[in-house]
Amino acid sequence: MKLNRRNALAMGLGATAVAMLPMRAIAAADEAIAAFTGGAETGAGDITLDAPEIAENGNTVPISVSAPGATSIAVFAAGNPTPGVATFNFGPASGSQSASTRIRLAGTQDVVAVAQMADGSFVQTAKTVKVTIGGCGG
Amino acid sequence: MISRRDFLQVGMAASAMVGASGFGNWGRLAAQQSLTQDQLLDFDTFGNVSLIHVTDIHAQLKPVYFREPEVNIGVGENKGAVPHVTGAEFKARYGIADGSPNAYALTYNDFSALAQDYGKVGGLDRVSTVINAIRAARPDALLLDGGDTWHGSYTCYHSEGQDMVNVMNALKPDAMTFHWEFTLGGDRVRELVEGLPFAALGQNIFDAEWDEPADSFESYKFFERGGVKIAVIGQAFPYMPIANPGWMFPEYSFGIRDERMQEMVDEVRAQGAELVVCLSHNGFDVDKKMASRVTGIDVILTGHTHDALPEPVLIGETILIASGSNGKFVSRVDLDVRDGRMMGFRHKLIPIFSDVIEPDAAVTKVIDAERAPYEAAMNEVIGTTDEELYRRGNFNGTWDDLICDALISEREADIAMSPGVRWGPSLLPGDPITREDIWNVTSMTYGQAYRSEMTGEFIHTILEDVADNLFNPDPYYQQGGDMVRIGGMGYRIDITKPQGDRISEMTLLKTGEAIDPAKTYQVAGWASVNEGTEGPQIWDVVENHVKKLGTVTLDPNTSVEVVQG
């Protein structure tokens, strides 16, 4: 039997399936990030990414990003088959450069946020979000 | 006839006399330190504030036996650190003599023999006596309940937590936080919480839809005690919808949310809090990490992982208190708070020896009233055990082995899975097994025993997943309980490896053959977090099995090989 999410749900123990990340997904994330930055270097800086350590439901994971002074923030799910999640653009009249959304994660993976700052430079941060079968509640 | 209480309360001279008369255990006990209620309660009141902490009672109203873990492995920075120290090493670290009351209360060694001497532990009427004694010395002491209170017994299941609410109300807590309570269902939790005469706290209990703090719970509450402005911030179990069935309380979201914890600390400090206490159900290692990331918390009253530590653990300027489980311990923490900060503390982990501490008759009456409608059903003797039955530990306890045997036999399965929960009192060799005893280790609102087909590959995935939830080196990625208990299958686990590489040498015990990833096996288990799980209730499965056995005997379980690196 092939192990997929539907089967896992039917199995009795799990809430969501755990899929090992295929290498090509990570390569796809690198490509998607490079497309956003135009290949420019990304550094650490004033960017925060809020995401749960362990997803309560891999199908809808709440995240929020914030990068004061950014003109644009892009979010990537490095382990998803299509890593690009969203790009938020902020005009000069934006009160703050932050955004929240919910994303779907195929399995345990890094969520990456990259911001383009007003001077054209890029800053990046990432957080590992675990998607687990669950159970065994202690 | 001389009762154990009378005996334990008499001084050394009298004990020696009884000892000389040669009454078996009593003679042995006489050789050990005698124990009195005054000794257990002895405390030099200190400073200007007292905190009383109880946690993880798991609905144990009456005294029980509770064996502490033999295997409790720490990983990453917590390797070899308390509470991941057991047995002889634990005794050496805290200077506890073999055979002493503390050895019985805090370690697993010689458990059944010492239990014969020292008797049962806990009982909320005894806990009440201890609380009353502390309040006699410090009338405005704060009583804080760390949660896992409304779960874990026959009466709690049938009254949907009402028995525990009524008995705890008699103890007059000041605040509480939550975990298993939510498995009563969102509606029932709200119904109970809204009737509580004390604060229901959880800064991390969120409305799942709007991602904002949930209505029925407060993040923190202020108390003015001993002239000190105290803020108690609640932290519910962070991984509720993952470790337990989220479909039972879909309107709530949790998580560690340590950034919000910092905001709450800053907020209460700005409002003039001189002492900040976090009433937490994070689990010890998660609290340790949180204490290193959030500044400004003076005391974290830890819970969830059921650890009992005779001394606080200091992380930066935060002290962590671990008060055990099942009503076995009460922690008293006296604090000296001056000039808006904690200047010093004195702490005692008080073991509730039920034969030494006089029950509070008023609370006994409340307990007995809650139990009365169910006594006949609970007291029915189903069988007898020749084994010490216990659960606590990272891998299978004997209760788990018995439950897995029941699943394999009653559900005609190749392999059995039983959840690695930390609750469930112990029984001694020779004890009758009553229906209540079986419920004490199985009771829950999602106890259906499923039977399904799983491939070897999927079984491996489950084991890897659960192992990472226990042995991930980062505590924030540890999700809940101990390792899933397995019957009918052996395996090797290398806890130092990453997820996917820890589990190997999976073997079907009945044939001795290696588990084939492609082959399908019949697996029986219980406590599925999935909605719509079908099957008989696990307590009925175990009861039928025990009834057939008559007397429980178990072969030593050597089917899990643990590599610690």
XYZ file of C-alpha atoms in Angstrom:
703
model
C 0.000 0.000 0.000
C 1.252 3.433 -0.865
C 1.654 5.773 2.067
C -0.186 8.991 1.460
C -2.111 11.415 3.601
C -5.484 9.819 2.963
C -4.232 6.407 3.998
C -2.595 7.825 7.079
C -5.872 9.396 8.103
C -7.596 6.083 7.655
C -5.027 4.230 9.700
C -6.285 5.191 13.050
C -3.279 6.762 14.699
C -2.435 9.810 12.711
C -3.884 13.207 12.061
C -1.528 14.037 9.246
C 1.056 12.108 7.322
C 4.723 12.727 7.555
C 6.467 12.849 4.237
C 10.226 12.880 4.003
C 11.337 15.874 2.010
C 12.458 15.082 -1.491
C 15.712 16.786 -2.437
C 14.175 18.343 -5.533
C 11.746 20.288 -3.356
C 14.624 21.975 -1.555
C 16.300 22.753 -4.865
C 12.997 24.192 -6.071
C 12.889 26.459 -2.996
C 16.404 27.749 -3.719
C 15.348 28.503 -7.270
C 12.185 30.283 -6.148
C 14.129 32.421 -3.675
C 16.721 33.250 -6.327
C 13.909 34.305 -8.652
C 12.637 36.725 -5.985
C 16.042 38.189 -5.168
C 17.335 38.122 -8.698
C 20.207 36.050 -7.371
C 21.327 38.714 -4.907
C 22.840 37.715 -1.550
C 20.430 37.591 1.397
C 21.628 38.501 4.877
C 20.246 38.405 8.386
C 18.464 41.522 9.510
C 15.334 43.082 10.857
C 12.857 40.431 9.737
C 10.722 38.230 11.960
C 8.746 35.158 11.044
C 6.171 33.805 13.457
C 5.157 30.182 12.954
C 4.337 27.333 15.335
C 7.147 24.896 16.195
C 4.740 22.032 15.558
C 1.758 22.489 13.258
C -1.617 21.761 14.808
C -2.907 21.019 11.328
C -0.471 20.818 8.410
C -3.265 21.841 6.043
C -3.615 25.292 7.581
C -0.600 26.644 9.442
C -0.869 30.267 10.638
C 2.239 32.335 9.970
C 3.040 36.023 10.139
C 5.970 38.016 8.841
C 7.235 41.473 9.631
C 10.153 43.506 8.285
C 10.095 47.217 9.134
C 11.150 49.253 6.135
C 10.612 46.458 3.614
C 9.094 47.104 0.219
C 8.265 43.449 -0.296
C 8.238 40.190 1.722
C 8.087 36.755 0.091
C 7.279 33.541 1.965
C 8.457 30.104 0.865
C 7.606 26.613 2.100
C 10.916 24.967 1.336
C 9.555 21.425 1.390
C 6.391 21.904 -0.620
C 6.285 20.756 -4.258
C 5.573 24.397 -5.144
C 7.585 26.379 -2.602
C 6.308 29.874 -3.381
C 3.563 30.766 -0.896
C 2.968 34.486 -1.123
C 4.606 37.820 -1.853
C 3.423 40.878 0.037
C 4.227 44.290 -1.456
C 4.191 47.437 0.665
C 3.726 50.874 -0.828
C 5.144 54.072 0.699
C 1.816 54.681 2.498
C 1.848 51.319 4.319
C 1.426 51.772 8.072
C 3.534 48.712 8.810
C 5.351 46.126 6.798
C 3.797 42.992 8.210
C 1.344 40.347 7.047
C -0.363 37.171 8.265
C -1.706 34.211 6.365
C -2.217 30.469 6.619
C -0.232 28.027 4.564
C -0.338 24.342 3.794
C 2.734 22.269 4.558
C 3.306 18.858 2.978
C 5.482 17.719 5.876
C 8.112 18.874 8.359
C 10.089 21.625 6.656
C 11.593 25.098 6.876
C 9.392 28.080 6.184
C 11.536 30.878 4.758
C 10.750 34.580 4.640
C 12.788 36.971 2.466
C 12.298 40.722 2.525
C 13.469 43.311 0.027
C 14.394 46.484 1.869
C 13.995 50.029 0.625
C 17.688 50.168 -0.346
C 17.255 47.093 -2.526
C 19.075 44.704 -0.177
C 17.536 41.390 0.939
C 17.199 39.925 4.433
C 16.106 36.377 5.227
C 14.903 34.296 8.167
C 13.569 30.760 8.507
C 11.824 28.542 10.996
C 11.358 24.780 11.058
C 7.736 23.726 11.346
C 7.161 20.112 12.263
C 4.201 18.226 10.853
C 3.653 15.111 12.918
C 1.303 12.138 13.201
C 0.516 13.097 16.776
C -1.178 11.085 19.481
C 0.394 9.701 22.640
C -0.709 12.744 24.590
C 1.333 12.443 27.773
C -5.447 -3.102 66.248
C -2.587 -0.750 65.598
C -3.096 0.999 62.262
C -0.237 1.986 60.027
C -0.879 5.635 60.856
C -0.617 5.024 64.573
C 2.472 3.052 63.958
C 4.144 5.564 61.697
C 3.370 8.389 64.053
C 4.898 6.859 67.131
C 8.454 7.779 67.903
C 11.595 5.761 67.529
C 11.342 4.080 70.934
C 7.890 2.701 70.352
C 8.789 1.660 66.812
C 11.699 -0.247 68.138
C 9.357 -1.990 70.545
C 7.002 -3.035 67.799
C 10.010 -3.992 65.741
C 11.228 -6.192 68.516
C 7.944 -8.019 68.503
C 8.873 -9.152 65.032
C 5.824 -8.231 62.994
C 7.348 -8.650 59.535
C 7.371 -5.353 57.709
C 6.974 -3.384 60.884
C 10.224 -4.719 62.160
C 11.874 -3.638 58.955
C 10.306 -0.232 59.058
C 11.454 0.248 62.624
C 14.976 -0.052 61.376
C 14.290 2.824 59.041
C 13.544 6.392 59.834
C 10.166 6.831 61.484
C 7.877 9.300 59.884
C 5.359 11.759 61.264
C 3.010 14.302 59.806
C 4.900 17.012 61.646
C 8.114 15.925 59.991
C 6.535 15.968 56.553
C 5.090 19.416 57.132
C 8.078 20.854 58.964
C 8.928 24.176 57.336
C 10.442 27.351 58.659
C 8.109 29.960 57.196
C 10.165 32.372 55.130
C 9.761 35.759 53.446
C 6.350 37.242 52.780
C 4.712 35.067 50.078
C 3.878 31.333 49.931
C 2.970 29.404 46.804
C 1.366 25.962 47.003
C 1.609 23.918 43.805
C -0.251 20.763 42.825
C -0.322 19.413 39.280
C -1.196 16.414 37.107
C -3.497 14.872 39.687
C -5.241 12.890 36.920
C -8.415 12.600 38.969
C -6.830 10.479 41.701
C -9.076 11.356 44.631
C -7.948 8.433 46.784
C -4.467 7.269 47.802
C -2.614 5.183 45.199
C 0.765 3.597 44.593
C 2.815 5.463 41.995
C 6.171 4.152 40.811
C 8.544 6.779 39.432
C 10.366 6.058 36.136
C 13.367 3.809 35.727
C 14.092 5.033 32.189
C 13.849 8.783 31.568
C 16.395 9.787 28.956
C 17.365 13.393 28.359
C 18.599 14.484 24.937
C 20.544 17.449 23.592
C 21.400 19.909 26.337
C 19.255 17.910 28.756
C 21.339 14.749 28.537
C 22.067 13.688 32.111
C 20.299 16.766 33.532
C 17.404 16.547 35.984
C 14.687 15.369 35.663
C 16.414 12.860 33.350
C 18.134 11.174 36.262
C 16.620 8.130 37.946
C 17.251 5.465 40.561
C 20.683 5.260 42.188
C 21.969 8.319 40.329
C 18.999 10.358 41.541
C 19.558 9.207 45.120
C 23.239 10.080 44.915
C 22.525 13.526 43.479
C 20.118 14.454 46.263
C 21.755 12.515 49.097
C 18.830 10.142 49.574
C 19.472 6.982 51.608
C 18.388 3.587 50.264
C 15.131 2.478 51.805
C 14.333 5.947 53.138
C 10.932 7.635 52.706
C 12.384 9.848 49.983
C 13.840 6.839 48.175
C 10.365 5.309 48.102
C 8.715 8.554 47.024
C 11.209 9.649 44.376
C 12.724 6.528 42.794
C 11.650 3.164 41.405
C 14.114 0.910 43.219
C 12.671 -1.814 45.477
C 9.321 -0.220 44.840
C 7.023 -3.039 45.889
C 9.007 -3.823 49.027
C 9.123 -0.189 50.136
C 5.452 0.250 49.226
C 4.626 -2.507 51.721
C 6.386 -0.473 54.396
C 5.395 3.062 53.546
C 1.951 2.484 52.080
C 0.020 4.436 49.501
C 0.552 8.060 48.513
C -1.783 10.922 47.704
C -5.487 11.289 48.320
C -6.928 14.768 47.992
C -8.169 14.727 51.599
C -4.508 14.333 52.690
C -3.461 17.004 50.197
C -6.072 19.238 51.846
C -4.529 18.657 55.269
C -1.154 19.792 53.938
C -2.694 22.853 52.273
C -4.509 23.711 55.504
C -1.283 23.431 57.477
C 0.513 25.768 55.074
C -2.417 28.196 55.248
C -2.254 28.040 59.048
C 1.300 29.337 58.824
C 0.570 31.703 55.921
C -3.166 32.402 55.649
C -2.936 34.089 52.259
C -0.784 31.450 50.533
C -1.645 31.033 46.837
C -2.825 27.565 45.744
C -2.107 26.922 42.066
C -3.235 23.876 40.060
C -1.132 23.046 37.005
C -3.862 21.054 35.231
C -4.469 17.475 34.099
C -6.878 17.497 36.986
C -10.175 16.628 35.297
C -9.008 13.400 33.675
C -8.015 9.890 34.569
C -10.521 7.894 36.594
C -13.822 6.039 36.474
C -15.648 8.771 38.389
C -14.100 11.578 36.370
C -15.119 9.924 33.096
C -18.682 9.286 34.194
C -19.187 12.697 35.781
C -17.388 14.451 32.879
C -14.965 16.058 35.295
C -17.596 17.228 37.780
C -16.175 15.079 40.604
C -12.801 16.776 40.321
C -14.275 20.253 40.055
C -16.306 19.682 43.217
C -13.403 18.242 45.214
C -10.877 20.825 44.017
C -13.315 23.619 44.833
C -13.270 22.330 48.404
C -9.495 22.917 48.379
C -10.046 26.532 47.230
C -7.420 27.017 44.523
C -6.616 30.503 43.281
C -5.869 29.594 39.655
C -5.530 26.686 37.257
C -4.227 25.889 33.786
C -5.116 23.016 31.449
C -4.307 20.027 29.266
C -6.382 16.825 29.331
C -9.355 18.871 30.503
C -9.920 19.751 26.832
C -10.530 16.091 25.971
C -13.887 16.530 27.732
C -14.790 18.543 24.611
C -14.823 22.293 24.023
C -18.411 22.772 25.199
C -17.937 20.860 28.445
C -14.659 22.633 29.249
C -16.349 26.019 28.806
C -19.291 24.901 30.933
C -16.965 23.872 33.772
C -14.564 26.794 33.396
C -17.346 29.349 33.470
C -18.535 27.939 36.821
C -15.112 27.992 38.481
C -14.731 30.166 41.580
C -11.069 30.769 40.627
C -9.076 31.936 37.610
C -8.783 29.754 34.459
C -5.464 30.791 32.915
C -3.672 30.206 29.619
C -1.909 32.960 27.692
C -1.488 30.454 24.850
C -5.157 29.372 24.606
C -6.304 30.956 21.353
C -9.439 31.082 19.277
C -8.470 28.913 16.296
C -10.558 30.857 13.803
C -9.489 34.380 14.686
C -6.034 33.566 16.041
C -6.549 35.750 19.089
C -6.770 34.946 22.838
C -9.825 32.784 23.604
C -12.712 34.351 25.503
C -13.178 31.889 28.349
C -9.588 32.016 29.598
C -7.498 34.820 31.027
C -3.809 35.191 30.239
C -2.918 36.226 33.780
C -4.377 37.249 37.084
C -3.131 39.624 39.757
C -3.128 38.774 43.450
C -2.156 40.983 46.389
C -0.585 38.734 49.021
C 1.630 39.634 51.943
C 1.724 43.192 50.632
C 3.166 41.929 47.359
C 1.578 42.412 43.954
C 1.791 38.996 42.309
C 0.966 38.199 38.681
C 0.252 34.562 37.815
C 0.483 33.892 34.071
C -1.042 30.652 32.763
C 0.562 28.439 30.127
C -1.620 25.554 28.970
C -0.189 22.447 27.298
C 1.103 23.777 23.952
C 0.464 20.728 21.793
C -3.084 19.844 22.699
C -4.560 19.387 19.168
C -1.535 17.300 18.155
C -1.074 15.049 21.173
C -4.823 14.751 21.805
C -7.795 14.737 19.394
C -8.125 18.284 18.061
C -11.564 17.483 16.645
C -12.897 17.461 20.217
C -12.027 21.156 20.670
C -11.641 22.528 17.124
C -12.357 26.079 18.271
C -9.055 26.266 20.165
C -5.441 26.676 19.149
C -2.440 26.527 21.469
C 1.331 26.544 20.829
C 4.207 27.682 23.036
C 3.940 31.345 21.951
C 6.948 32.383 24.025
C 7.025 35.796 22.353
C 3.545 36.434 23.701
C 4.677 35.109 27.081
C 7.360 37.809 27.040
C 4.719 40.407 26.153
C 2.576 39.237 29.077
C 5.524 39.417 31.483
C 6.330 42.923 30.274
C 2.674 43.901 30.541
C 2.271 42.707 34.156
C 5.600 44.247 35.156
C 4.422 47.535 33.656
C 1.288 47.206 35.774
C 3.396 46.921 38.894
C 3.853 43.171 39.391
C 6.583 42.606 41.976
C 6.522 38.831 41.555
C 5.769 37.017 38.283
C 4.758 33.362 38.524
C 4.132 31.170 35.479
C 1.692 28.321 36.096
C 2.759 26.029 33.283
C 1.811 22.781 31.627
C 4.660 22.959 29.099
C 6.656 20.036 30.439
C 9.976 20.439 32.237
C 12.408 20.720 29.319
C 10.136 23.115 27.419
C 9.899 25.274 30.548
C 13.678 25.220 30.867
C 14.040 26.499 27.331
C 11.260 29.043 27.791
C 12.955 30.312 30.966
C 16.118 30.897 28.955
C 14.259 32.907 26.292
C 11.687 34.859 28.301
C 13.065 37.275 30.877
C 11.329 38.473 33.992
C 9.606 35.319 35.261
C 10.551 34.641 38.900
C 9.001 31.202 39.349
C 7.789 28.599 36.860
C 5.560 25.966 38.409
C 6.119 23.162 35.899
C 3.795 20.322 34.973
C 2.943 17.763 32.291
C 6.065 15.590 32.502
C 5.194 14.373 36.028
C 8.679 14.998 37.409
C 9.148 15.303 41.146
C 12.278 17.220 42.152
C 13.313 17.830 45.759
C 15.086 21.068 44.810
C 14.227 23.890 42.393
C 16.232 24.181 39.173
C 17.623 27.639 38.528
C 17.671 28.976 34.945
C 19.055 32.505 34.902
C 17.016 34.261 37.578
C 14.001 31.960 37.227
C 13.368 29.022 39.556
C 11.601 25.938 38.204
C 9.518 23.794 40.553
C 8.505 20.207 39.680
C 5.743 18.793 41.858
C 5.146 15.241 40.590
C 1.746 13.811 39.736
C -1.306 11.865 40.886
C -1.601 13.770 44.163
C 1.660 12.226 45.352
C 3.321 15.553 46.175
C 2.563 19.131 47.152
C 5.223 21.804 46.644
C 5.530 24.693 49.028
C 7.568 27.668 47.856
C 8.137 30.565 50.253
C 9.489 33.736 48.721
C 10.986 36.913 50.036
C 9.823 39.704 47.728
C 11.090 43.157 48.494
C 11.622 46.340 46.495
C 9.759 44.831 43.573
C 11.918 41.750 43.210
C 12.452 38.222 44.488
C 15.295 38.294 47.009
C 15.233 34.665 48.127
C 13.228 31.462 48.347
C 12.732 28.365 50.459
C 11.177 25.249 48.973
C 9.915 21.854 50.046
C 8.526 19.018 47.971
C 6.143 17.376 50.436
C 5.422 13.699 49.745
C 1.839 12.806 50.638
C 2.298 9.579 52.599
C -1.346 8.708 52.992
C -0.865 6.622 56.134
C 1.050 9.386 57.856
C -0.953 12.465 56.951
C -4.333 12.684 58.616
C -7.116 13.092 56.033
C -9.173 16.287 56.175
C -12.554 14.828 57.147
C -14.501 17.568 55.390
C -12.807 16.770 52.087
C -13.073 12.997 52.642
C -16.802 13.555 52.838
C -16.860 15.413 49.507
C -14.741 12.697 47.872
C -16.913 9.897 49.204
C -20.056 11.664 47.999
C -18.602 11.913 44.486
C -17.610 8.245 44.501
C -20.760 6.838 46.113
C -22.834 6.361 42.936
C -20.003 4.387 41.326
C -18.511 2.441 44.255
C -20.190 -0.889 43.468
C -19.062 -0.877 39.834
C -15.560 0.384 40.639
C -14.865 -2.048 43.441
C -15.608 -5.181 41.441
C -12.504 -7.367 41.478
C -11.626 -8.494 37.942
C -8.468 -10.469 38.709
C -5.249 -10.495 40.684
C -1.719 -9.528 39.757
C 1.456 -11.420 40.539
C 3.403 -8.552 39.009
C 4.252 -5.018 39.994
C 2.076 -3.126 37.516
C 3.332 0.353 36.585
C 3.560 2.534 33.508
C 5.851 5.534 33.992
C 9.034 5.526 31.902
C 10.152 6.245 28.333
C 9.347 2.694 27.168
C 6.898 -0.060 28.082
C 5.862 -0.454 31.687
C 4.184 -3.640 32.875
C 0.704 -2.081 32.687
C 1.440 -1.353 29.008
C 2.605 -4.911 28.449
C -0.649 -6.175 29.952
C -2.706 -3.764 27.809
C -0.801 -4.751 24.651
C -1.305 -8.448 25.485
C -5.022 -7.748 25.894
C -5.169 -5.991 22.509
C -3.340 -8.810 20.722
C -5.419 -11.516 22.347
C -8.864 -9.883 22.377
C -8.529 -8.168 18.994
C -6.618 -10.997 17.280
C -3.786 -8.747 16.180
C -0.142 -9.302 15.222
C 1.049 -6.088 16.819
C -0.393 -3.805 19.494
C 0.170 -0.105 20.122
C -0.576 1.668 23.376
C -0.032 5.398 23.933
C 2.972 6.586 25.936
C 0.988 8.546 28.474
C 2.612 9.307 31.814
C -0.431 8.826 34.018
C -1.683 5.649 35.642
C -1.029 4.517 39.224
C 0.771 1.291 40.101
C -0.292 -1.983 41.729
C 1.792 -4.313 43.898
C 2.280 -8.062 43.464
C -0.600 -9.835 45.160
C -3.007 -6.917 44.745
C -6.491 -7.513 43.410
C -7.168 -5.735 40.104
C -10.451 -3.872 40.389
C -12.430 -2.230 37.634
C -11.288 1.110 39.070
C -7.635 0.067 38.724
C -8.157 -0.730 35.035
C -9.899 2.611 34.450
C -7.086 4.430 36.256
C -4.700 3.379 33.475
C -7.101 3.558 30.514
C -9.821 6.129 31.163
C -10.218 8.754 28.438
C -12.906 10.156 26.167
C -11.374 8.526 23.064
C -10.636 5.032 24.371
C -11.911 3.029 21.382
C -9.639 0.096 20.557
C -9.176 0.084 16.775
C -7.908 -2.746 14.638
C -6.449 -1.927 11.268
C -4.006 -3.072 8.643
C -0.676 -1.328 8.491
C 2.327 -1.985 6.291
C 5.692 -2.511 7.888
C 6.747 0.779 6.323
C 3.892 2.646 7.973
C 4.597 1.097 11.379
C 8.181 2.283 10.978
C 6.972 5.793 10.090
C 4.796 5.896 13.217
C 7.651 4.780 15.462
C 10.041 7.310 13.913
C 7.468 10.061 14.293
C 6.698 9.327 17.933
C 10.399 8.867 18.729
C 11.147 12.324 17.335
C 8.406 13.771 19.490
C 10.293 12.425 22.504
C 13.949 12.533 21.457
C 14.212 15.623 19.244
C 17.170 17.489 20.789
C 15.156 20.736 20.790
C 12.485 20.576 23.537
C 10.222 22.927 21.569
C 9.865 20.149 18.994
C 8.974 17.501 21.570
C 5.263 17.088 21.327
C 3.850 15.101 24.160
C 4.214 11.778 25.847
C 6.674 8.942 26.194
C 7.406 6.412 23.422
C 4.429 4.523 22.004
C 4.282 1.135 23.703
C 4.499 -1.830 21.337
C 3.322 -5.392 21.863
C 4.138 -8.308 19.567
C 7.066 -6.525 17.953
C 10.631 -5.805 18.986
C 12.846 -3.006 17.703
C 16.087 -1.169 18.261
C 16.150 2.565 18.839
C 19.203 4.801 18.621
C 18.042 8.015 20.221
C 21.103 9.938 19.035
C 20.082 9.654 15.373
C 17.803 12.080 13.477
C 14.205 11.301 12.592
C 13.995 8.504 10.055
C 17.163 6.760 11.257
C 16.393 5.957 14.886
C 14.323 2.780 14.532
C 15.784 -0.444 13.139
C 15.625 -4.226 13.511
C 11.835 -4.318 13.736
C 10.946 -7.948 14.441
C 7.604 -9.729 14.643
C 7.985 -11.563 17.942
C 5.617 -14.449 17.240
C 7.653 -15.628 14.235
C 11.009 -14.024 14.934
C 10.979 -12.665 11.382
C 12.013 -9.171 10.381
C 9.129 -6.800 9.686
C 8.718 -6.490 5.908
C 8.103 -2.862 4.836
C 5.805 -4.017 2.039
C 3.847 -6.565 4.031
C 0.571 -5.802 5.801
C 0.124 -6.538 9.510
C -2.932 -6.527 11.765
C -2.401 -3.790 14.319
C -4.621 -3.138 17.323
C -4.337 0.008 19.366
C -6.289 2.639 21.251
C -6.401 6.370 21.931
C -6.428 7.323 18.256
C -6.622 11.066 17.719
C -8.779 10.505 14.618
C -12.468 11.267 14.629
C -14.744 8.295 14.047
C -12.377 5.605 15.358
C -14.379 2.429 15.897
C -13.920 -0.434 18.314
C -14.694 -1.560 21.852
C -13.524 0.627 24.726
C -10.004 -0.250 25.868
C -11.089 -0.754 29.494
C -13.521 -3.458 28.360
C -10.798 -5.105 26.276
C -8.421 -5.148 29.256
C -11.149 -6.290 31.649
C -12.050 -9.248 29.425
C -8.407 -10.217 29.153
C -7.738 -9.979 32.890
C -10.901 -11.939 33.624
C -9.685 -14.767 31.393
C -6.220 -14.717 32.948
C -7.507 -14.648 36.522
C -4.013 -13.993 37.797
C -1.756 -11.693 35.775
C 1.786 -12.848 35.162
C 4.068 -11.287 32.565
C 7.307 -12.283 30.927
C 10.036 -9.659 31.311
C 9.849 -7.378 28.261
C 13.209 -7.231 26.515
C 11.873 -6.420 23.055
C 13.155 -2.842 22.856
C 16.902 -2.277 22.593
C 17.802 1.307 23.446
C 21.040 2.855 22.208
C 21.931 6.094 23.971
C 25.260 6.804 22.316
